Amino acid sequence: NTNTSMGRLTLNILLSFAQFEREIISERTKDKMGACRKRGKWLGGRPPYGYDRDKDGKKLLVSPEEAKIVKAIFNLYNQGNSLLKVAKILNEKGLITREGLEKSGKKYGGHKFCTTTIQGIVKSVLYVGKVSYAGQIYNGEQEAIIDEETFKQAQERLKQNRVERKVTKNTEC
């Protein structure tokens, strides 16, 4: 009975324990996922471009056709092309992103390449056989598509091509 002070106290105690339990479950889940990432495991979801799931859906396997495109993306970018130019070259060849169906039945992919897609591929450590977690890089279980030197060269180009943008909103007071 929440009409009495004892009833309200009991309800608040029960609510506090429920909140405590939710937080404990959340912490355990985060810790388990972190431990898996540190061991180099892929945690699921859509596989990145260039990889497919194994039959159990627990590991990433190289997709030979997409791996060729990933290599071409890195090579084109390292040859001095901008992200936009790389996307245009791929689109002129008629290449599209991976198409698939989510478990819910919703279709994804099948679009032209854009600069953000290319940038995501070029930035991802997955392609050198590593995984990233909490700002740290760990060796991954998946096979590398790109060698370390090609990846480092691409990261240098990204750093050099980065443009600092000024905040232009509300500059006049």
Coordinates of C-alpha atoms in Angstrom, one line a residue:
N1 CA 0.0 0.0 0.0
T2 CA 1.7 3.2 -1.2
N3 CA -0.7 5.4 0.9
T4 CA 1.5 4.7 4.0
S5 CA 5.0 5.8 4.6
M6 CA 6.1 2.2 5.1
G7 CA 4.5 1.2 1.7
R8 CA 6.4 4.0 0.0
L9 CA 9.6 3.0 1.6
T10 CA 9.2 -0.6 0.6
L11 CA 8.4 0.4 -3.0
N12 CA 11.5 2.7 -3.2
I13 CA 13.7 -0.1 -1.8
L14 CA 12.4 -2.5 -4.5
L15 CA 12.8 0.1 -7.2
S16 CA 16.4 0.7 -6.0
F17 CA 17.2 -3.0 -6.2
A18 CA 15.7 -3.2 -9.7
Q19 CA 17.8 -0.3 -10.8
F20 CA 20.9 -1.8 -9.2
E21 CA 20.3 -5.1 -11.0
R22 CA 19.9 -3.4 -14.4
E23 CA 23.2 -1.5 -13.9
I24 CA 25.0 -4.8 -12.9
I25 CA 23.7 -6.5 -16.1
S26 CA 24.8 -3.6 -18.2
E27 CA 28.3 -3.6 -16.7
R28 CA 28.7 -7.3 -17.2
T29 CA 27.6 -7.1 -20.8
K30 CA 30.0 -4.3 -21.5
D31 CA 32.9 -6.2 -19.8
K32 CA 32.1 -9.4 -21.8
M33 CA 32.0 -7.5 -25.1
G34 CA 35.2 -5.7 -24.2
A35 CA 36.9 -9.0 -23.4
C36 CA 35.8 -10.5 -26.7
R37 CA 37.1 -7.4 -28.6
K38 CA 40.5 -7.7 -26.8
R39 CA 40.7 -11.3 -28.1
G40 CA 40.0 -10.0 -31.6
K41 CA 36.5 -11.4 -32.0
W42 CA 33.9 -9.9 -34.3
L43 CA 30.8 -9.2 -32.2
G44 CA 28.2 -9.6 -35.0
G45 CA 26.0 -7.3 -37.0
R46 CA 26.4 -6.6 -40.7
P47 CA 29.8 -7.8 -41.9
P48 CA 32.0 -4.9 -43.2
Y49 CA 32.5 -4.6 -46.9
G50 CA 35.1 -7.1 -48.1
Y51 CA 34.1 -9.7 -45.5
D52 CA 31.3 -12.3 -45.1
R53 CA 30.2 -14.3 -42.1
D54 CA 31.2 -17.9 -41.7
K55 CA 28.4 -20.5 -41.6
D56 CA 28.1 -20.1 -37.8
G57 CA 27.9 -16.3 -38.1
K58 CA 30.7 -15.9 -35.6
K59 CA 33.8 -15.1 -37.7
L60 CA 34.6 -12.9 -40.6
L61 CA 35.8 -14.5 -43.9
V62 CA 37.3 -12.6 -46.8
S63 CA 34.9 -12.2 -49.7
P64 CA 37.2 -12.5 -52.7
E65 CA 35.2 -10.2 -55.1
E66 CA 34.7 -7.5 -52.5
A67 CA 38.3 -7.8 -51.3
K68 CA 39.5 -6.9 -54.8
I69 CA 37.4 -3.7 -54.6
V70 CA 38.8 -2.9 -51.1
K71 CA 42.3 -3.3 -52.5
A72 CA 41.4 -1.0 -55.4
I73 CA 40.0 1.6 -53.0
F74 CA 43.3 1.7 -51.0
N75 CA 45.4 1.7 -54.2
L76 CA 43.4 4.5 -55.8
Y77 CA 43.5 6.6 -52.7
N78 CA 47.2 6.1 -52.2
Q79 CA 47.9 7.1 -55.8
G80 CA 46.8 10.6 -54.9
N81 CA 43.1 10.5 -55.6
S82 CA 40.7 12.2 -53.2
L83 CA 37.9 10.3 -51.5
L84 CA 35.4 11.8 -53.9
K85 CA 37.5 10.9 -56.9
V86 CA 37.8 7.3 -55.7
A87 CA 34.0 7.1 -55.3
K88 CA 33.5 8.6 -58.8
I89 CA 35.9 6.0 -60.3
L90 CA 34.1 3.1 -58.6
N91 CA 30.7 4.5 -59.6
E92 CA 31.8 4.9 -63.3
K93 CA 32.7 1.2 -63.3
G94 CA 29.2 0.5 -62.1
L95 CA 30.2 -0.9 -58.7
I96 CA 27.7 -0.7 -55.8
T97 CA 27.8 -1.4 -52.1
R98 CA 26.8 -4.8 -50.8
E99 CA 23.1 -5.6 -50.9
G100 CA 21.5 -7.8 -48.3
L101 CA 18.5 -8.4 -46.1
E102 CA 18.4 -7.8 -42.4
K103 CA 16.7 -10.4 -40.1
S104 CA 13.6 -8.2 -40.1
G105 CA 13.4 -8.5 -43.9
K106 CA 14.5 -4.9 -44.5
K107 CA 16.7 -4.5 -47.5
Y108 CA 20.0 -2.6 -47.2
G109 CA 22.9 -1.5 -49.5
G110 CA 22.9 -1.6 -53.3
H111 CA 23.9 2.1 -53.5
K112 CA 26.6 3.9 -55.3
F113 CA 29.8 4.5 -53.4
C114 CA 30.0 7.9 -51.6
T115 CA 32.9 9.7 -49.9
T116 CA 31.8 8.6 -46.4
T117 CA 31.7 5.0 -47.5
I118 CA 35.1 5.2 -48.9
Q119 CA 36.4 7.1 -45.9
G120 CA 34.9 4.4 -43.6
I121 CA 36.8 1.7 -45.5
V122 CA 40.1 3.6 -45.6
K123 CA 39.9 4.4 -41.8
S124 CA 39.0 0.9 -40.7
V125 CA 41.7 -1.3 -39.0
L126 CA 39.6 -4.4 -39.8
Y127 CA 41.2 -4.5 -43.2
V128 CA 44.7 -5.1 -41.7
G129 CA 43.4 -7.9 -39.6
K130 CA 42.9 -5.9 -36.4
V131 CA 40.0 -4.7 -34.2
S132 CA 39.5 -1.4 -32.3
Y133 CA 38.0 -1.2 -28.9
A134 CA 38.0 1.8 -26.5
G135 CA 40.7 3.6 -28.4
Q136 CA 43.1 0.6 -28.4
I137 CA 44.0 -1.7 -31.4
Y138 CA 44.1 -5.4 -31.0
N139 CA 44.9 -8.3 -33.3
G140 CA 41.7 -9.6 -34.9
E141 CA 40.7 -13.1 -35.9
Q142 CA 39.9 -12.1 -39.4
E143 CA 42.3 -12.4 -42.3
A144 CA 43.9 -9.1 -43.4
I145 CA 42.9 -7.8 -46.9
I146 CA 45.4 -4.9 -46.9
D147 CA 49.0 -4.9 -45.8
E148 CA 50.2 -2.7 -43.0
E149 CA 52.3 -0.4 -45.2
T150 CA 49.4 0.4 -47.6
F151 CA 47.1 1.1 -44.6
K152 CA 49.7 3.4 -42.9
Q153 CA 50.2 5.3 -46.2
A154 CA 46.4 5.8 -46.5
Q155 CA 46.2 7.0 -42.9
E156 CA 49.0 9.6 -43.6
R157 CA 47.1 10.8 -46.6
L158 CA 43.9 11.1 -44.6
K159 CA 45.8 13.2 -42.0
Q160 CA 47.4 15.4 -44.6
N161 CA 44.1 16.0 -46.5
R162 CA 42.1 16.8 -43.3
V163 CA 40.6 20.2 -43.5
E164 CA 39.9 22.1 -40.2
R165 CA 36.5 23.8 -40.4
K166 CA 35.8 26.9 -38.5
V167 CA 32.6 27.4 -36.6
T168 CA 30.6 29.9 -38.5
K169 CA 27.3 29.9 -36.6
N170 CA 26.6 32.8 -34.2
T171 CA 30.0 34.4 -34.8
E172 CA 28.6 37.9 -34.4
C173 CA 27.7 38.9 -30.9

